[in-house]
Amino acid sequence: MGADDRELAAMILGFLRNELALDVAQIGEHSALVTTGILDSAGLVRLAALLERRLRIRIPDRDINAENFDTIRRIQTYVKHRAPG
Amino acid sequence: MLLALLGALALAPFYWLLTPARRRRDVLALASLAVLVAYDPRVAAVVGGVALGLFAALRAMRVPSTARHRVLVVGGLVALAALFVWNKRGARGGGVLPSQGVVLLGVSYLVLKATAALVDGAGGADRRPDLGEIVAWLAFLPTYPAGPIERLEHFAPQRPGFDRTRALGGLERILLGLVRALLVAHYLGVWSDPILAEPAAHPRALRLLALYAFTLRFYFDFAGYSDIAIGLAALFGYDIEENFDNPLVRRNLVQLWQRWHMTLTGWLRRHLFIPTSRALLRRGWPDALAIGAAQLVTMVFCGLWHEIGWGFALWGASQAVGLVWVGIVARDLGRRLPHALVAWWRRSPVAYALSTALTFNAFALPLVFVVSSVGGGFRYLALLVRR
Protein backbone atom coordinates (compact mmCIF):
# COMPACT_ATOMS: atom_id res chain seq x y z
CA MET A 1 0.00 0.00 0.00
CA GLY A 2 1.54 3.33 -1.09
CA ALA A 3 1.56 6.64 0.78
CA ASP A 4 -1.50 7.89 -1.15
CA ASP A 5 -3.43 4.76 -0.25
CA ARG A 6 -2.50 5.12 3.42
CA GLU A 7 -3.60 8.76 3.45
CA LEU A 8 -6.87 7.85 1.78
CA ALA A 9 -7.49 4.98 4.22
CA ALA A 10 -6.81 7.35 7.14
CA MET A 11 -9.21 9.90 5.65
CA ILE A 12 -11.97 7.32 5.27
CA LEU A 13 -11.47 5.91 8.77
CA GLY A 14 -11.44 9.45 10.17
CA PHE A 15 -14.73 10.14 8.40
CA LEU A 16 -16.31 6.94 9.72
CA ARG A 17 -15.15 7.70 13.26
CA ASN A 18 -15.76 11.45 13.43
CA GLU A 19 -18.74 12.00 11.14
CA LEU A 20 -20.64 8.72 11.48
CA ALA A 21 -19.59 7.99 15.08
CA LEU A 22 -18.60 4.42 14.13
CA ASP A 23 -16.22 2.22 16.07
CA VAL A 24 -13.42 1.82 13.52
CA ALA A 25 -11.14 -0.40 15.63
CA GLN A 26 -12.31 -3.52 13.79
CA ILE A 27 -12.44 -1.99 10.29
CA GLY A 28 -9.61 -3.06 7.97
CA GLU A 29 -9.02 -2.29 4.29
CA HIS A 30 -10.99 -5.39 3.25
CA SER A 31 -13.87 -5.01 5.74
CA ALA A 32 -17.23 -4.85 3.98
CA LEU A 33 -18.88 -1.51 4.74
CA VAL A 34 -21.89 -1.25 2.44
CA THR A 35 -23.03 -4.86 2.12
CA THR A 36 -22.93 -5.31 5.90
CA GLY A 37 -24.89 -2.11 6.47
CA ILE A 38 -22.08 -0.38 8.41
CA LEU A 39 -22.13 2.40 5.83
CA ASP A 40 -25.73 3.32 4.98
CA SER A 41 -26.97 5.34 2.01
CA ALA A 42 -26.69 8.66 3.84
CA GLY A 43 -23.15 7.85 4.95
CA LEU A 44 -22.27 6.75 1.43
CA VAL A 45 -23.47 10.03 -0.07
CA ARG A 46 -21.55 12.05 2.53
CA LEU A 47 -18.39 9.99 1.97
CA ALA A 48 -18.65 10.53 -1.80
CA ALA A 49 -19.04 14.28 -1.24
CA LEU A 50 -15.96 14.27 1.01
CA LEU A 51 -13.87 12.40 -1.59
CA GLU A 52 -14.99 14.80 -4.32
CA ARG A 53 -14.09 17.79 -2.20
CA ARG A 54 -10.74 16.60 -0.88
CA LEU A 55 -9.45 14.80 -3.96
CA ARG A 56 -10.99 17.14 -6.55
CA ILE A 57 -12.60 14.32 -8.48
CA ARG A 58 -16.10 13.94 -9.91
CA ILE A 59 -18.06 10.85 -8.90
CA PRO A 60 -21.17 10.12 -11.02
CA ASP A 61 -24.30 9.17 -9.04
CA ARG A 62 -24.43 5.75 -10.68
CA ASP A 63 -20.95 4.92 -9.34
CA ILE A 64 -22.06 5.26 -5.72
CA ASN A 65 -22.68 1.60 -5.01
CA ALA A 66 -21.29 -1.41 -3.17
CA GLU A 67 -19.19 -2.41 -6.16
CA ASN A 68 -17.05 0.71 -5.80
CA PHE A 69 -17.48 1.57 -2.11
CA ASP A 70 -17.84 -1.68 -0.18
CA THR A 71 -14.31 -1.72 1.25
CA ILE A 72 -11.53 0.78 1.75
CA ARG A 73 -9.50 -1.17 -0.82
CA ARG A 74 -12.26 -0.83 -3.41
CA ILE A 75 -12.58 2.88 -2.71
CA GLN A 76 -8.82 3.27 -3.22
CA THR A 77 -9.04 1.43 -6.54
CA TYR A 78 -12.05 3.46 -7.65
CA VAL A 79 -10.47 6.79 -6.69
CA LYS A 80 -7.33 5.95 -8.67
CA HIS A 81 -9.52 5.19 -11.67
CA ARG A 82 -11.32 8.54 -11.35
CA ALA A 83 -8.25 10.68 -10.61
CA PRO A 84 -7.15 12.87 -13.52
CA GLY A 85 -3.94 11.84 -15.29
CA MET B 1 -53.08 -17.61 -7.42
CA LEU B 2 -53.01 -21.22 -6.23
CA LEU B 3 -54.37 -22.38 -9.58
CA ALA B 4 -51.62 -20.53 -11.48
CA LEU B 5 -49.03 -21.95 -9.10
CA LEU B 6 -50.31 -25.50 -9.52
CA GLY B 7 -50.33 -25.00 -13.29
CA ALA B 8 -46.72 -23.79 -13.23
CA LEU B 9 -45.65 -26.75 -11.08
CA ALA B 10 -47.38 -29.18 -13.43
CA LEU B 11 -45.78 -27.61 -16.52
CA ALA B 12 -42.22 -27.42 -15.11
CA PRO B 13 -41.19 -31.00 -16.09
CA PHE B 14 -42.43 -30.46 -19.69
CA TYR B 15 -40.56 -27.14 -19.83
CA TRP B 16 -37.29 -28.87 -18.96
CA LEU B 17 -37.87 -32.01 -21.04
CA LEU B 18 -39.37 -30.57 -24.21
CA THR B 19 -37.98 -27.06 -24.62
CA PRO B 20 -34.59 -26.63 -26.34
CA ALA B 21 -32.18 -24.67 -24.12
CA ARG B 22 -31.97 -21.72 -26.56
CA ARG B 23 -35.77 -21.36 -26.60
CA ARG B 24 -36.48 -21.55 -22.84
CA ARG B 25 -36.42 -17.81 -22.30
CA ASP B 26 -38.84 -17.24 -25.19
CA VAL B 27 -41.15 -20.03 -24.04
CA LEU B 28 -41.31 -18.49 -20.56
CA ALA B 29 -41.98 -15.05 -22.04
CA LEU B 30 -44.79 -16.37 -24.24
CA ALA B 31 -46.29 -18.40 -21.40
CA SER B 32 -46.20 -15.34 -19.12
CA LEU B 33 -47.86 -13.18 -21.79
CA ALA B 34 -50.48 -15.88 -22.41
CA VAL B 35 -51.42 -15.94 -18.71
CA LEU B 36 -51.63 -12.13 -18.67
CA VAL B 37 -53.83 -12.17 -21.78
CA ALA B 38 -56.09 -14.74 -20.14
CA TYR B 39 -56.31 -12.57 -17.04
CA ASP B 40 -56.93 -9.32 -18.89
CA PRO B 41 -55.71 -8.62 -22.47
CA ARG B 42 -55.22 -4.93 -21.66
CA VAL B 43 -52.52 -5.77 -19.14
CA ALA B 44 -50.62 -7.85 -21.69
CA ALA B 45 -50.98 -4.93 -24.12
CA VAL B 46 -49.47 -2.59 -21.51
CA VAL B 47 -46.54 -4.98 -20.95
CA GLY B 48 -45.98 -5.28 -24.71
CA GLY B 49 -46.25 -1.51 -25.22
CA VAL B 50 -43.80 -0.71 -22.44
CA ALA B 51 -41.38 -3.39 -23.74
CA LEU B 52 -41.49 -1.98 -27.27
CA GLY B 53 -41.08 1.61 -26.08
CA LEU B 54 -38.18 0.67 -23.83
CA PHE B 55 -36.47 -1.34 -26.56
CA ALA B 56 -36.80 1.57 -29.01
CA ALA B 57 -35.47 4.06 -26.45
CA LEU B 58 -32.49 1.89 -25.48
CA ARG B 59 -31.70 1.33 -29.16
CA ALA B 60 -31.83 5.07 -29.86
CA MET B 61 -29.43 5.60 -26.95
CA ARG B 62 -26.69 3.77 -28.83
CA VAL B 63 -25.95 7.11 -30.46
CA PRO B 64 -23.77 9.05 -27.98
CA SER B 65 -25.76 12.27 -27.69
CA THR B 66 -26.54 13.80 -24.30
CA ALA B 67 -29.42 15.88 -25.69
CA ARG B 68 -31.03 12.85 -27.34
CA HIS B 69 -30.63 10.79 -24.15
CA ARG B 70 -32.25 13.56 -22.12
CA VAL B 71 -35.25 13.78 -24.45
CA LEU B 72 -35.67 10.00 -24.40
CA VAL B 73 -35.43 9.78 -20.60
CA VAL B 74 -37.79 12.71 -19.96
CA GLY B 75 -40.30 11.45 -22.55
CA GLY B 76 -40.11 7.91 -21.20
CA LEU B 77 -40.50 9.01 -17.59
CA VAL B 78 -43.53 11.18 -18.43
CA ALA B 79 -45.17 8.25 -20.24
CA LEU B 80 -44.42 5.83 -17.36
CA ALA B 81 -45.65 8.34 -14.76
CA ALA B 82 -48.89 8.74 -16.74
CA LEU B 83 -49.30 4.95 -16.86
CA PHE B 84 -48.69 4.75 -13.11
CA VAL B 85 -51.29 7.44 -12.29
CA TRP B 86 -53.88 5.94 -14.65
CA ASN B 87 -53.31 2.60 -13.01
CA LYS B 88 -53.79 4.04 -9.54
CA ARG B 89 -56.93 5.83 -10.71
CA GLY B 90 -58.10 2.45 -11.98
CA ALA B 91 -57.95 1.21 -8.40
CA ARG B 92 -60.60 3.75 -7.54
CA GLY B 93 -62.75 2.85 -10.51
CA GLY B 94 -61.94 5.99 -12.50
CA GLY B 95 -59.14 4.82 -14.79
CA VAL B 96 -58.70 2.94 -18.00
CA LEU B 97 -56.91 -0.08 -16.56
CA PRO B 98 -58.34 -3.00 -14.59
CA SER B 99 -59.03 -2.44 -10.93
CA GLN B 100 -58.19 -5.87 -9.57
CA GLY B 101 -55.47 -5.82 -6.92
CA VAL B 102 -52.83 -8.21 -8.21
CA VAL B 103 -52.61 -6.91 -11.77
CA LEU B 104 -52.90 -3.36 -10.53
CA LEU B 105 -49.86 -3.92 -8.35
CA GLY B 106 -48.07 -5.54 -11.26
CA VAL B 107 -48.31 -2.36 -13.29
CA SER B 108 -46.73 -0.36 -10.45
CA TYR B 109 -43.81 -2.80 -10.44
CA LEU B 110 -43.60 -2.67 -14.23
CA VAL B 111 -43.26 1.12 -14.11
CA LEU B 112 -40.39 0.99 -11.60
CA LYS B 113 -38.54 -1.67 -13.58
CA ALA B 114 -38.88 0.20 -16.87
CA THR B 115 -37.86 3.49 -15.25
CA ALA B 116 -34.65 1.93 -13.90
CA ALA B 117 -33.77 0.38 -17.27
CA LEU B 118 -34.39 3.69 -19.06
CA VAL B 119 -32.28 5.73 -16.64
CA ASP B 120 -29.49 3.13 -16.54
CA GLY B 121 -29.52 3.00 -20.34
CA ALA B 122 -29.03 6.77 -20.54
CA GLY B 123 -26.27 6.49 -17.93
CA GLY B 124 -24.26 4.27 -20.24
CA ALA B 125 -25.21 0.74 -19.12
CA ASP B 126 -22.74 -1.60 -20.82
CA ARG B 127 -25.30 -4.01 -22.22
CA ARG B 128 -28.10 -3.25 -24.71
CA PRO B 129 -30.71 -6.02 -24.40
CA ASP B 130 -32.74 -7.31 -27.32
CA LEU B 131 -36.54 -7.16 -27.46
CA GLY B 132 -36.94 -10.80 -26.40
CA GLU B 133 -34.91 -10.19 -23.24
CA ILE B 134 -36.95 -7.11 -22.37
CA VAL B 135 -40.30 -8.88 -22.85
CA ALA B 136 -39.12 -11.93 -20.88
CA TRP B 137 -37.94 -9.68 -18.05
CA LEU B 138 -41.01 -7.42 -17.88
CA ALA B 139 -43.59 -10.18 -18.23
CA PHE B 140 -41.76 -12.82 -16.13
CA LEU B 141 -44.76 -14.24 -14.31
CA PRO B 142 -43.17 -15.28 -10.99
CA THR B 143 -42.14 -11.66 -10.27
CA TYR B 144 -44.86 -9.85 -12.23
CA PRO B 145 -47.61 -9.45 -9.60
CA ALA B 146 -45.61 -8.44 -6.51
CA GLY B 147 -41.89 -8.40 -7.26
CA PRO B 148 -39.07 -8.73 -6.35
CA ILE B 149 -38.19 -5.79 -8.61
CA GLU B 150 -35.61 -7.67 -10.62
CA ARG B 151 -33.10 -5.46 -12.45
CA LEU B 152 -32.74 -5.89 -16.21
CA GLU B 153 -28.95 -6.22 -16.02
CA HIS B 154 -29.33 -9.03 -13.47
CA PHE B 155 -32.08 -10.91 -15.32
CA ALA B 156 -31.23 -10.53 -19.00
CA PRO B 157 -27.83 -12.24 -19.13
CA GLN B 158 -29.23 -15.39 -17.44
CA ARG B 159 -29.75 -18.46 -19.60
CA PRO B 160 -31.90 -21.01 -17.75
CA GLY B 161 -30.19 -24.38 -17.34
CA PHE B 162 -31.46 -27.26 -15.21
CA ASP B 163 -29.83 -27.53 -11.80
CA ARG B 164 -31.33 -30.17 -9.52
CA THR B 165 -30.21 -28.44 -6.30
CA ARG B 166 -31.64 -25.13 -7.42
CA ALA B 167 -34.92 -26.71 -8.52
CA LEU B 168 -35.37 -28.55 -5.21
CA GLY B 169 -34.42 -25.39 -3.33
CA GLY B 170 -37.07 -23.59 -5.37
CA LEU B 171 -39.73 -26.11 -4.33
CA GLU B 172 -38.76 -25.70 -0.66
CA ARG B 173 -38.93 -21.94 -1.05
CA ILE B 174 -42.41 -22.16 -2.60
CA LEU B 175 -43.58 -24.29 0.32
CA LEU B 176 -42.13 -21.81 2.82
CA GLY B 177 -43.86 -18.96 0.98
CA LEU B 178 -47.20 -20.75 1.00
CA VAL B 179 -46.95 -21.32 4.76
CA ARG B 180 -46.00 -17.69 5.38
CA ALA B 181 -48.52 -16.06 3.04
CA LEU B 182 -51.51 -18.38 3.13
CA LEU B 183 -51.28 -19.69 6.67
CA VAL B 184 -49.44 -17.32 9.03
CA ALA B 185 -50.45 -14.06 7.34
CA HIS B 186 -54.00 -15.29 6.80
CA TYR B 187 -54.62 -16.18 10.44
CA LEU B 188 -52.96 -13.01 11.70
CA GLY B 189 -55.47 -11.16 9.52
CA VAL B 190 -58.40 -13.25 10.71
CA TRP B 191 -57.51 -12.40 14.30
CA SER B 192 -56.64 -8.71 13.90
CA ASP B 193 -59.10 -7.44 11.27
CA PRO B 194 -62.15 -7.21 13.58
CA ILE B 195 -60.12 -5.30 16.19
CA LEU B 196 -58.65 -2.90 13.63
CA ALA B 197 -62.12 -2.28 12.21
CA GLU B 198 -63.67 -1.49 15.61
CA PRO B 199 -60.89 -0.64 18.06
CA ALA B 200 -63.19 1.09 20.57
CA ALA B 201 -65.04 -2.20 21.12
CA HIS B 202 -61.89 -3.96 22.33
CA PRO B 203 -59.55 -3.58 25.32
CA ARG B 204 -56.57 -1.26 24.95
CA ALA B 205 -53.95 -4.02 25.01
CA LEU B 206 -55.70 -5.80 22.15
CA ARG B 207 -55.74 -2.61 20.07
CA LEU B 208 -51.94 -2.48 20.30
CA LEU B 209 -51.56 -6.22 19.70
CA ALA B 210 -53.82 -5.97 16.64
CA LEU B 211 -51.53 -3.31 15.18
CA TYR B 212 -48.51 -5.55 15.85
CA ALA B 213 -50.39 -8.47 14.26
CA PHE B 214 -51.14 -6.32 11.20
CA THR B 215 -47.41 -5.49 10.91
CA LEU B 216 -46.48 -9.17 11.11
CA ARG B 217 -49.20 -10.04 8.62
CA PHE B 218 -47.89 -7.36 6.25
CA TYR B 219 -44.43 -8.91 6.55
CA PHE B 220 -45.41 -12.59 6.26
CA ASP B 221 -47.75 -11.87 3.37
CA PHE B 222 -45.20 -9.89 1.39
CA ALA B 223 -42.18 -12.04 2.28
CA GLY B 224 -44.23 -15.16 1.55
CA TYR B 225 -45.14 -13.98 -1.95
CA SER B 226 -41.49 -13.08 -2.52
CA ASP B 227 -40.52 -16.62 -1.44
CA ILE B 228 -43.00 -18.08 -3.93
CA ALA B 229 -41.69 -15.81 -6.71
CA ILE B 230 -38.04 -16.63 -5.98
CA GLY B 231 -38.82 -20.35 -5.65
CA LEU B 232 -40.86 -20.47 -8.84
CA ALA B 233 -38.14 -18.58 -10.73
CA ALA B 234 -35.54 -21.08 -9.44
CA LEU B 235 -37.74 -23.96 -10.60
CA PHE B 236 -37.64 -22.49 -14.11
CA GLY B 237 -33.89 -21.83 -13.99
CA TYR B 238 -33.62 -18.19 -12.91
CA ASP B 239 -31.88 -16.61 -9.91
CA ILE B 240 -33.95 -13.72 -8.64
CA GLU B 241 -32.74 -11.09 -6.18
CA GLU B 242 -33.71 -11.50 -2.52
CA ASN B 243 -36.34 -9.19 -1.07
CA PHE B 244 -36.40 -9.63 2.75
CA ASP B 245 -33.79 -10.48 5.37
CA ASN B 246 -35.54 -10.65 8.77
CA PRO B 247 -36.17 -6.89 8.81
CA LEU B 248 -38.39 -6.82 11.91
CA VAL B 249 -35.63 -7.89 14.31
CA ARG B 250 -33.23 -5.04 13.58
CA ARG B 251 -31.99 -2.52 16.08
CA ASN B 252 -32.69 0.67 14.15
CA LEU B 253 -34.84 1.86 11.26
CA VAL B 254 -31.89 2.18 8.88
CA GLN B 255 -31.06 -1.50 9.38
CA LEU B 256 -34.74 -2.42 9.06
CA TRP B 257 -35.13 -0.58 5.76
CA GLN B 258 -31.87 -2.07 4.46
CA ARG B 259 -33.58 -5.47 4.77
CA TRP B 260 -37.25 -4.72 4.02
CA HIS B 261 -38.40 -5.10 0.41
CA MET B 262 -34.75 -4.79 -0.59
CA THR B 263 -35.32 -4.60 -4.34
CA LEU B 264 -37.65 -1.62 -3.84
CA THR B 265 -35.33 0.12 -1.37
CA GLY B 266 -32.43 -0.53 -3.76
CA TRP B 267 -34.44 1.14 -6.53
CA LEU B 268 -35.29 4.08 -4.26
CA ARG B 269 -31.66 4.45 -3.19
CA ARG B 270 -30.26 4.36 -6.75
CA HIS B 271 -32.88 6.43 -8.51
CA LEU B 272 -34.20 8.83 -5.89
CA PHE B 273 -32.22 9.17 -2.67
CA ILE B 274 -28.69 9.37 -4.12
CA PRO B 275 -29.53 11.75 -7.02
CA THR B 276 -31.67 14.00 -4.80
CA SER B 277 -29.26 14.23 -1.87
CA ARG B 278 -26.27 14.82 -4.15
CA ALA B 279 -28.07 17.47 -6.17
CA LEU B 280 -28.86 19.32 -2.92
CA LEU B 281 -25.29 18.93 -1.63
CA ARG B 282 -23.95 20.34 -4.88
CA ARG B 283 -26.19 23.36 -4.37
CA GLY B 284 -24.43 24.01 -1.07
CA TRP B 285 -27.08 22.62 1.30
CA PRO B 286 -25.63 21.51 4.65
CA ASP B 287 -25.17 17.72 4.89
CA ALA B 288 -27.90 17.13 7.46
CA LEU B 289 -30.47 19.22 5.59
CA ALA B 290 -29.71 17.68 2.20
CA ILE B 291 -29.86 14.13 3.60
CA GLY B 292 -33.04 14.89 5.56
CA ALA B 293 -34.82 16.44 2.57
CA ALA B 294 -33.78 13.55 0.33
CA GLN B 295 -35.02 11.01 2.90
CA LEU B 296 -38.36 12.82 3.04
CA VAL B 297 -38.74 12.89 -0.76
CA THR B 298 -37.73 9.24 -1.01
CA MET B 299 -39.95 7.85 1.72
CA VAL B 300 -43.01 9.93 0.79
CA PHE B 301 -42.59 8.64 -2.77
CA CYS B 302 -42.31 5.13 -1.31
CA GLY B 303 -45.64 5.62 0.46
CA LEU B 304 -47.36 7.10 -2.60
CA TRP B 305 -46.04 4.32 -4.83
CA HIS B 306 -48.01 1.87 -2.70
CA GLU B 307 -51.17 3.98 -2.85
CA ILE B 308 -51.82 7.63 -3.69
CA GLY B 309 -53.31 9.16 -0.55
CA TRP B 310 -52.51 11.26 2.51
CA GLY B 311 -52.33 8.21 4.81
CA PHE B 312 -49.57 6.60 2.75
CA ALA B 313 -47.73 9.92 2.40
CA LEU B 314 -47.83 10.40 6.17
CA TRP B 315 -46.60 6.84 6.73
CA GLY B 316 -43.68 7.52 4.37
CA ALA B 317 -42.91 10.82 6.11
CA SER B 318 -42.91 9.08 9.50
CA GLN B 319 -40.30 6.61 8.25
CA ALA B 320 -38.20 9.48 6.86
CA VAL B 321 -38.24 11.14 10.28
CA GLY B 322 -37.10 7.87 11.85
CA LEU B 323 -34.31 7.43 9.30
CA VAL B 324 -33.10 11.00 9.88
CA TRP B 325 -33.20 10.36 13.63
CA VAL B 326 -30.99 7.27 13.28
CA GLY B 327 -28.69 8.56 10.54
CA ILE B 328 -28.11 12.10 11.76
CA VAL B 329 -29.53 12.99 15.19
CA ALA B 330 -28.60 9.78 17.04
CA ARG B 331 -25.13 9.80 15.48
CA ASP B 332 -24.63 13.37 16.61
CA LEU B 333 -25.78 12.36 20.08
CA GLY B 334 -23.37 9.44 20.00
CA ARG B 335 -20.48 11.83 19.47
CA ARG B 336 -21.50 13.94 22.47
CA LEU B 337 -22.30 11.19 24.97
CA PRO B 338 -19.58 9.56 27.11
CA HIS B 339 -17.69 6.92 25.17
CA ALA B 340 -18.34 4.25 27.82
CA LEU B 341 -22.10 4.77 27.55
CA VAL B 342 -22.05 4.54 23.74
CA ALA B 343 -19.91 1.39 23.92
CA TRP B 344 -22.38 -0.15 26.39
CA TRP B 345 -25.33 0.72 24.14
CA ARG B 346 -23.63 -0.97 21.19
CA ARG B 347 -22.71 -4.18 23.01
CA SER B 348 -25.30 -4.77 25.72
CA PRO B 349 -28.00 -7.41 25.04
CA VAL B 350 -30.44 -5.30 27.07
CA ALA B 351 -29.79 -2.30 24.82
CA TYR B 352 -30.13 -4.56 21.79
CA ALA B 353 -33.52 -5.84 22.95
CA LEU B 354 -34.68 -2.32 23.83
CA SER B 355 -33.61 -0.77 20.53
CA THR B 356 -35.11 -3.66 18.54
CA ALA B 357 -38.44 -3.18 20.34
CA LEU B 358 -38.33 0.58 19.75
CA THR B 359 -37.53 0.03 16.07
CA PHE B 360 -40.43 -2.40 15.67
CA ASN B 361 -42.79 0.17 17.20
CA ALA B 362 -41.41 2.97 15.02
CA PHE B 363 -42.28 0.82 12.02
CA ALA B 364 -45.54 -0.71 13.27
CA LEU B 365 -47.37 2.26 14.83
CA PRO B 366 -47.35 4.54 11.74
CA LEU B 367 -48.84 1.66 9.73
CA VAL B 368 -52.10 2.70 11.35
CA PHE B 369 -52.29 5.42 8.66
CA VAL B 370 -52.11 2.69 6.03
CA VAL B 371 -54.77 0.57 7.73
CA SER B 372 -57.08 3.52 8.10
CA SER B 373 -56.96 7.16 6.95
CA VAL B 374 -55.07 10.09 8.47
CA GLY B 375 -58.00 10.99 10.76
CA GLY B 376 -58.78 7.35 11.52
CA GLY B 377 -55.12 6.70 12.22
CA PHE B 378 -54.86 9.50 14.75
CA ARG B 379 -58.10 8.32 16.41
CA TYR B 380 -56.66 4.80 16.65
CA LEU B 381 -53.42 6.11 18.18
CA ALA B 382 -55.48 8.15 20.69
CA LEU B 383 -57.34 4.95 21.62
CA LEU B 384 -54.01 3.32 22.42
CA VAL B 385 -53.37 5.78 25.23
CA ARG B 386 -56.87 6.05 26.68
CA ARG B 387 -59.26 3.46 27.98
Tab-separated table of C-alpha atoms in Angstrom, chain A residues 17-23 34-46 48-49 52-53 58-62 64, chain B residues 122-124 254-255 258-259 269-270 273-278 281-282 287-288 291 295 327-328 331-332 334-335 342 346-347:
chain	number	residue	atom	x	y	z
A	17	ARG	CA	-15.149	7.702	13.263
A	18	ASN	CA	-15.762	11.452	13.428
A	19	GLU	CA	-18.744	12.000	11.139
A	20	LEU	CA	-20.642	8.717	11.479
A	21	ALA	CA	-19.592	7.990	15.079
A	22	LEU	CA	-18.604	4.416	14.127
A	23	ASP	CA	-16.222	2.216	16.071
A	34	VAL	CA	-21.893	-1.246	2.442
A	35	THR	CA	-23.032	-4.865	2.119
A	36	THR	CA	-22.927	-5.308	5.898
A	37	GLY	CA	-24.892	-2.108	6.468
A	38	ILE	CA	-22.076	-0.381	8.411
A	39	LEU	CA	-22.134	2.396	5.826
A	40	ASP	CA	-25.732	3.316	4.977
A	41	SER	CA	-26.967	5.340	2.005
A	42	ALA	CA	-26.692	8.659	3.842
A	43	GLY	CA	-23.148	7.850	4.950
A	44	LEU	CA	-22.267	6.750	1.433
A	45	VAL	CA	-23.466	10.029	-0.066
A	46	ARG	CA	-21.555	12.049	2.532
A	48	ALA	CA	-18.649	10.532	-1.804
A	49	ALA	CA	-19.039	14.277	-1.237
A	52	GLU	CA	-14.988	14.798	-4.325
A	53	ARG	CA	-14.093	17.794	-2.199
A	58	ARG	CA	-16.096	13.939	-9.910
A	59	ILE	CA	-18.064	10.855	-8.901
A	60	PRO	CA	-21.168	10.123	-11.015
A	61	ASP	CA	-24.300	9.171	-9.044
A	62	ARG	CA	-24.427	5.749	-10.683
A	64	ILE	CA	-22.063	5.260	-5.717
B	122	ALA	CA	-29.033	6.772	-20.540
B	123	GLY	CA	-26.274	6.485	-17.930
B	124	GLY	CA	-24.262	4.273	-20.244
B	254	VAL	CA	-31.886	2.184	8.880
B	255	GLN	CA	-31.057	-1.502	9.382
B	258	GLN	CA	-31.872	-2.070	4.456
B	259	ARG	CA	-33.581	-5.474	4.771
B	269	ARG	CA	-31.662	4.452	-3.193
B	270	ARG	CA	-30.262	4.358	-6.749
B	273	PHE	CA	-32.217	9.168	-2.671
B	274	ILE	CA	-28.690	9.366	-4.123
B	275	PRO	CA	-29.526	11.750	-7.023
B	276	THR	CA	-31.673	14.003	-4.798
B	277	SER	CA	-29.255	14.232	-1.871
B	278	ARG	CA	-26.273	14.817	-4.153
B	281	LEU	CA	-25.291	18.928	-1.626
B	282	ARG	CA	-23.950	20.344	-4.883
B	287	ASP	CA	-25.166	17.725	4.888
B	288	ALA	CA	-27.898	17.129	7.459
B	291	ILE	CA	-29.862	14.127	3.598
B	295	GLN	CA	-35.025	11.014	2.902
B	327	GLY	CA	-28.694	8.564	10.535
B	328	ILE	CA	-28.114	12.104	11.760
B	331	ARG	CA	-25.134	9.800	15.477
B	332	ASP	CA	-24.628	13.367	16.606
B	334	GLY	CA	-23.372	9.438	19.995
B	335	ARG	CA	-20.484	11.829	19.468
B	342	VAL	CA	-22.052	4.540	23.744
B	346	ARG	CA	-23.631	-0.968	21.192
B	347	ARG	CA	-22.713	-4.183	23.006
